[in-house]
Amino acid sequence: MSLTTIASPHRGSAFADWMFKWIGLTNIPKLYKALEFFGLDSGAFQQLTMEYMNESFNPRTPDLDGVRYFSYGATLRPRITSVFRKSHAVIEQVEGPNDGLVSVSSSQWGTYKGTLDDVSHLDLINWTNKLRWYLWELTGHKRNFNAIAFYLDIADMLAKEGL
């Protein structure tokens, strides 16, 4: 049995901390109410903070004997049009290299299999802006990450490990 995580915030995210500070404690209930009005669950946001992960979740969720843990991280060099410019800068200042939402250091758990270079958090779930890649390919740039191939490689690695 195994668990493989990809850019998971095992130790939280400095951007979540920054957002809660920026929004302000008195405004958080209003934000949650607005999100719930639009049918969005708000419970997970606070669970992404560094304090929650390190002081609550991780101590209550120990690794299980007999389970092999693998993890991957990612780094990003956000371009001027990237939605991750602000979040990347906030995380980089506190935690170092990151994919726009999760630092490499926070993503490491169990056997660390490596860091994907210049891959955003959205690239990892195959939500890459298709128009952006189409325009880049027209100008001769190659796509640097294929999420489907990456996940197939993980399945192959697990099979070779007998998992």
PDB file of C-alpha atoms in Angstrom:
ATOM      1  CA  MET A   1       0.000   0.000   0.000  1.00  0.00           C
ATOM      2  CA  SER A   2       1.232   3.490  -0.779  1.00  0.00           C
ATOM      3  CA  LEU A   3       0.333   7.158  -0.866  1.00  0.00           C
ATOM      4  CA  THR A   4       1.845   9.500  -3.448  1.00  0.00           C
ATOM      5  CA  THR A   5       1.330  13.242  -3.082  1.00  0.00           C
ATOM      6  CA  ILE A   6       2.089  15.902  -5.668  1.00  0.00           C
ATOM      7  CA  ALA A   7       2.762  19.440  -4.435  1.00  0.00           C
ATOM      8  CA  SER A   8       0.637  18.827  -1.354  1.00  0.00           C
ATOM      9  CA  PRO A   9       1.022  21.402   1.428  1.00  0.00           C
ATOM     10  CA  HIS A  10       2.103  18.926   4.128  1.00  0.00           C
ATOM     11  CA  ARG A  11       3.392  21.806   6.233  1.00  0.00           C
ATOM     12  CA  GLY A  12       0.885  24.401   5.045  1.00  0.00           C
ATOM     13  CA  SER A  13       1.407  27.362   2.763  1.00  0.00           C
ATOM     14  CA  ALA A  14       2.771  30.795   3.590  1.00  0.00           C
ATOM     15  CA  PHE A  15       0.290  32.192   1.077  1.00  0.00           C
ATOM     16  CA  ALA A  16      -2.650  30.867   3.129  1.00  0.00           C
ATOM     17  CA  ASP A  17      -1.129  32.571   6.184  1.00  0.00           C
ATOM     18  CA  TRP A  18      -0.666  35.801   4.225  1.00  0.00           C
ATOM     19  CA  MET A  19      -4.266  35.697   2.910  1.00  0.00           C
ATOM     20  CA  PHE A  20      -5.738  35.299   6.400  1.00  0.00           C
ATOM     21  CA  LYS A  21      -3.628  38.197   7.636  1.00  0.00           C
ATOM     22  CA  TRP A  22      -4.565  40.350   4.611  1.00  0.00           C
ATOM     23  CA  ILE A  23      -8.298  39.586   4.900  1.00  0.00           C
ATOM     24  CA  GLY A  24      -8.294  40.163   8.655  1.00  0.00           C
ATOM     25  CA  LEU A  25      -9.879  38.030  11.336  1.00  0.00           C
ATOM     26  CA  THR A  26     -13.048  40.114  11.502  1.00  0.00           C
ATOM     27  CA  ASN A  27     -13.687  39.725   7.752  1.00  0.00           C
ATOM     28  CA  ILE A  28     -13.145  35.951   7.525  1.00  0.00           C
ATOM     29  CA  PRO A  29     -16.735  35.037   8.571  1.00  0.00           C
ATOM     30  CA  LYS A  30     -18.037  37.425   5.873  1.00  0.00           C
ATOM     31  CA  LEU A  31     -15.806  35.794   3.272  1.00  0.00           C
ATOM     32  CA  TYR A  32     -16.977  32.311   4.290  1.00  0.00           C
ATOM     33  CA  LYS A  33     -20.613  33.412   4.079  1.00  0.00           C
ATOM     34  CA  ALA A  34     -20.047  34.842   0.583  1.00  0.00           C
ATOM     35  CA  LEU A  35     -18.327  31.652  -0.586  1.00  0.00           C
ATOM     36  CA  GLU A  36     -21.126  29.506   0.826  1.00  0.00           C
ATOM     37  CA  PHE A  37     -23.688  31.701  -0.962  1.00  0.00           C
ATOM     38  CA  PHE A  38     -22.056  30.672  -4.246  1.00  0.00           C
ATOM     39  CA  GLY A  39     -21.998  27.024  -3.189  1.00  0.00           C
ATOM     40  CA  LEU A  40     -18.291  26.897  -2.377  1.00  0.00           C
ATOM     41  CA  ASP A  41     -17.093  25.048   0.711  1.00  0.00           C
ATOM     42  CA  SER A  42     -14.878  27.254   2.852  1.00  0.00           C
ATOM     43  CA  GLY A  43     -13.745  24.810   5.532  1.00  0.00           C
ATOM     44  CA  ALA A  44     -10.466  23.859   3.889  1.00  0.00           C
ATOM     45  CA  PHE A  45      -9.012  27.354   3.590  1.00  0.00           C
ATOM     46  CA  GLN A  46      -7.920  27.649   7.202  1.00  0.00           C
ATOM     47  CA  GLN A  47      -6.568  24.105   7.071  1.00  0.00           C
ATOM     48  CA  LEU A  48      -3.964  25.258   4.538  1.00  0.00           C
ATOM     49  CA  THR A  49      -2.207  27.509   7.047  1.00  0.00           C
ATOM     50  CA  MET A  50       1.218  26.540   8.326  1.00  0.00           C
ATOM     51  CA  GLU A  51       0.015  26.663  11.932  1.00  0.00           C
ATOM     52  CA  TYR A  52      -2.902  24.296  11.334  1.00  0.00           C
ATOM     53  CA  MET A  53      -0.860  21.739   9.405  1.00  0.00           C
ATOM     54  CA  ASN A  54       2.089  21.726  11.811  1.00  0.00           C
ATOM     55  CA  GLU A  55       0.247  22.012  15.116  1.00  0.00           C
ATOM     56  CA  SER A  56      -3.042  20.223  14.441  1.00  0.00           C
ATOM     57  CA  PHE A  57      -3.290  18.047  11.338  1.00  0.00           C
ATOM     58  CA  ASN A  58       0.160  16.442  11.216  1.00  0.00           C
ATOM     59  CA  PRO A  59       0.289  15.500  14.929  1.00  0.00           C
ATOM     60  CA  ARG A  60      -3.182  13.916  14.657  1.00  0.00           C
ATOM     61  CA  THR A  61      -2.395  12.099  11.391  1.00  0.00           C
ATOM     62  CA  PRO A  62       0.732   9.963  11.809  1.00  0.00           C
ATOM     63  CA  ASP A  63       2.142   7.830   9.019  1.00  0.00           C
ATOM     64  CA  LEU A  64       0.826   4.268   9.083  1.00  0.00           C
ATOM     65  CA  ASP A  65       3.026   1.194   9.324  1.00  0.00           C
ATOM     66  CA  GLY A  66       2.945  -0.767   6.094  1.00  0.00           C
ATOM     67  CA  VAL A  67       2.234   2.276   3.927  1.00  0.00           C
ATOM     68  CA  ARG A  68       4.992   3.659   1.690  1.00  0.00           C
ATOM     69  CA  TYR A  69       4.867   7.419   1.222  1.00  0.00           C
ATOM     70  CA  PHE A  70       6.161   9.193  -1.895  1.00  0.00           C
ATOM     71  CA  SER A  71       6.023  12.871  -2.790  1.00  0.00           C
ATOM     72  CA  TYR A  72       6.843  15.333  -5.560  1.00  0.00           C
ATOM     73  CA  GLY A  73       7.214  19.091  -5.547  1.00  0.00           C
ATOM     74  CA  ALA A  74       7.311  21.736  -8.255  1.00  0.00           C
ATOM     75  CA  THR A  75       8.868  25.104  -8.914  1.00  0.00           C
ATOM     76  CA  LEU A  76       7.638  27.958 -11.064  1.00  0.00           C
ATOM     77  CA  ARG A  77       9.157  31.049 -12.587  1.00  0.00           C
ATOM     78  CA  PRO A  78       5.996  33.132 -13.030  1.00  0.00           C
ATOM     79  CA  ARG A  79       5.804  35.319 -16.080  1.00  0.00           C
ATOM     80  CA  ILE A  80       4.328  38.798 -16.000  1.00  0.00           C
ATOM     81  CA  THR A  81       0.850  37.497 -16.934  1.00  0.00           C
ATOM     82  CA  SER A  82       0.852  34.627 -14.420  1.00  0.00           C
ATOM     83  CA  VAL A  83      -1.966  34.428 -11.875  1.00  0.00           C
ATOM     84  CA  PHE A  84       0.676  33.128  -9.453  1.00  0.00           C
ATOM     85  CA  ARG A  85       2.962  36.199  -9.401  1.00  0.00           C
ATOM     86  CA  LYS A  86       1.809  37.465  -5.975  1.00  0.00           C
ATOM     87  CA  SER A  87       1.397  34.082  -4.301  1.00  0.00           C
ATOM     88  CA  HIS A  88       4.757  32.898  -5.659  1.00  0.00           C
ATOM     89  CA  ALA A  89       6.515  35.992  -4.279  1.00  0.00           C
ATOM     90  CA  VAL A  90       4.881  35.626  -0.837  1.00  0.00           C
ATOM     91  CA  ILE A  91       5.792  31.932  -0.564  1.00  0.00           C
ATOM     92  CA  GLU A  92       9.306  32.408  -1.945  1.00  0.00           C
ATOM     93  CA  GLN A  93      10.068  35.049   0.682  1.00  0.00           C
ATOM     94  CA  VAL A  94       9.019  32.758   3.562  1.00  0.00           C
ATOM     95  CA  GLU A  95       9.561  29.195   2.331  1.00  0.00           C
ATOM     96  CA  GLY A  96      11.702  29.346  -0.814  1.00  0.00           C
ATOM     97  CA  PRO A  97      11.087  27.730  -4.219  1.00  0.00           C
ATOM     98  CA  ASN A  98       7.421  26.942  -4.987  1.00  0.00           C
ATOM     99  CA  ASP A  99       4.833  26.217  -7.687  1.00  0.00           C
ATOM    100  CA  GLY A 100       2.727  29.295  -6.993  1.00  0.00           C
ATOM    101  CA  LEU A 101       0.773  27.777  -4.085  1.00  0.00           C
ATOM    102  CA  VAL A 102       2.946  25.144  -2.361  1.00  0.00           C
ATOM    103  CA  SER A 103       6.662  25.298  -1.543  1.00  0.00           C
ATOM    104  CA  VAL A 104       9.046  22.498  -2.399  1.00  0.00           C
ATOM    105  CA  SER A 105       9.877  22.112   1.300  1.00  0.00           C
ATOM    106  CA  SER A 106       6.194  21.777   2.278  1.00  0.00           C
ATOM    107  CA  SER A 107       5.561  19.217  -0.472  1.00  0.00           C
ATOM    108  CA  GLN A 108       8.217  16.782   0.789  1.00  0.00           C
ATOM    109  CA  TRP A 109       6.857  13.751   2.638  1.00  0.00           C
ATOM    110  CA  GLY A 110       8.166  10.207   2.847  1.00  0.00           C
ATOM    111  CA  THR A 111      10.457   9.342  -0.057  1.00  0.00           C
ATOM    112  CA  TYR A 112      10.860  12.536  -2.046  1.00  0.00           C
ATOM    113  CA  LYS A 113      10.916  11.635  -5.743  1.00  0.00           C
ATOM    114  CA  GLY A 114      11.911  15.045  -7.081  1.00  0.00           C
ATOM    115  CA  THR A 115      11.011  18.558  -8.088  1.00  0.00           C
ATOM    116  CA  LEU A 116       9.324  19.381 -11.370  1.00  0.00           C
ATOM    117  CA  ASP A 117      10.900  22.476 -12.909  1.00  0.00           C
ATOM    118  CA  ASP A 118       8.847  25.432 -14.156  1.00  0.00           C
ATOM    119  CA  VAL A 119       5.505  23.724 -13.495  1.00  0.00           C
ATOM    120  CA  SER A 120       2.645  25.605 -11.822  1.00  0.00           C
ATOM    121  CA  HIS A 121       0.168  24.186  -9.343  1.00  0.00           C
ATOM    122  CA  LEU A 122      -2.506  24.354 -12.067  1.00  0.00           C
ATOM    123  CA  ASP A 123      -0.242  22.561 -14.569  1.00  0.00           C
ATOM    124  CA  LEU A 124      -0.103  19.656 -12.109  1.00  0.00           C
ATOM    125  CA  ILE A 125      -3.852  19.113 -12.349  1.00  0.00           C
ATOM    126  CA  ASN A 126      -3.874  19.683 -16.111  1.00  0.00           C
ATOM    127  CA  TRP A 127      -5.681  23.033 -15.838  1.00  0.00           C
ATOM    128  CA  THR A 128      -3.096  24.790 -17.966  1.00  0.00           C
ATOM    129  CA  ASN A 129      -4.430  27.648 -19.997  1.00  0.00           C
ATOM    130  CA  LYS A 130      -4.895  26.008 -23.407  1.00  0.00           C
ATOM    131  CA  LEU A 131      -5.045  29.346 -25.234  1.00  0.00           C
ATOM    132  CA  ARG A 132      -1.699  30.355 -23.697  1.00  0.00           C
ATOM    133  CA  TRP A 133      -0.064  27.107 -24.861  1.00  0.00           C
ATOM    134  CA  TYR A 134      -1.600  27.433 -28.322  1.00  0.00           C
ATOM    135  CA  LEU A 135      -0.158  30.939 -28.699  1.00  0.00           C
ATOM    136  CA  TRP A 136       3.215  29.824 -27.316  1.00  0.00           C
ATOM    137  CA  GLU A 137       3.364  26.915 -29.763  1.00  0.00           C
ATOM    138  CA  LEU A 138       2.602  29.311 -32.634  1.00  0.00           C
ATOM    139  CA  THR A 139       5.712  31.273 -31.635  1.00  0.00           C
ATOM    140  CA  GLY A 140       7.910  28.172 -31.487  1.00  0.00           C
ATOM    141  CA  HIS A 141       7.856  27.430 -27.754  1.00  0.00           C
ATOM    142  CA  LYS A 142       7.409  23.860 -26.607  1.00  0.00           C
ATOM    143  CA  ARG A 143       5.121  22.756 -23.823  1.00  0.00           C
ATOM    144  CA  ASN A 144       7.355  21.792 -20.904  1.00  0.00           C
ATOM    145  CA  PHE A 145       5.012  19.547 -18.905  1.00  0.00           C
ATOM    146  CA  ASN A 146       2.466  16.875 -19.736  1.00  0.00           C
ATOM    147  CA  ALA A 147       0.338  16.082 -16.679  1.00  0.00           C
ATOM    148  CA  ILE A 148      -1.131  12.901 -18.129  1.00  0.00           C
ATOM    149  CA  ALA A 149       2.300  11.476 -18.960  1.00  0.00           C
ATOM    150  CA  PHE A 150       3.532  12.449 -15.492  1.00  0.00           C
ATOM    151  CA  TYR A 151       0.741  10.550 -13.734  1.00  0.00           C
ATOM    152  CA  LEU A 152       1.282   7.540 -15.980  1.00  0.00           C
ATOM    153  CA  ASP A 153       4.973   7.619 -14.994  1.00  0.00           C
ATOM    154  CA  ILE A 154       3.953   7.577 -11.325  1.00  0.00           C
ATOM    155  CA  ALA A 155       1.702   4.553 -11.932  1.00  0.00           C
ATOM    156  CA  ASP A 156       4.596   2.834 -13.692  1.00  0.00           C
ATOM    157  CA  MET A 157       6.964   3.630 -10.794  1.00  0.00           C
ATOM    158  CA  LEU A 158       4.481   2.215  -8.294  1.00  0.00           C
ATOM    159  CA  ALA A 159       4.048  -0.938 -10.365  1.00  0.00           C
ATOM    160  CA  LYS A 160       7.819  -1.421 -10.469  1.00  0.00           C
ATOM    161  CA  GLU A 161       7.888  -1.006  -6.682  1.00  0.00           C
ATOM    162  CA  GLY A 162       5.275  -3.749  -6.420  1.00  0.00           C
ATOM    163  CA  LEU A 163       2.610  -1.384  -5.155  1.00  0.00           C
TER     164      LEU A 163
END
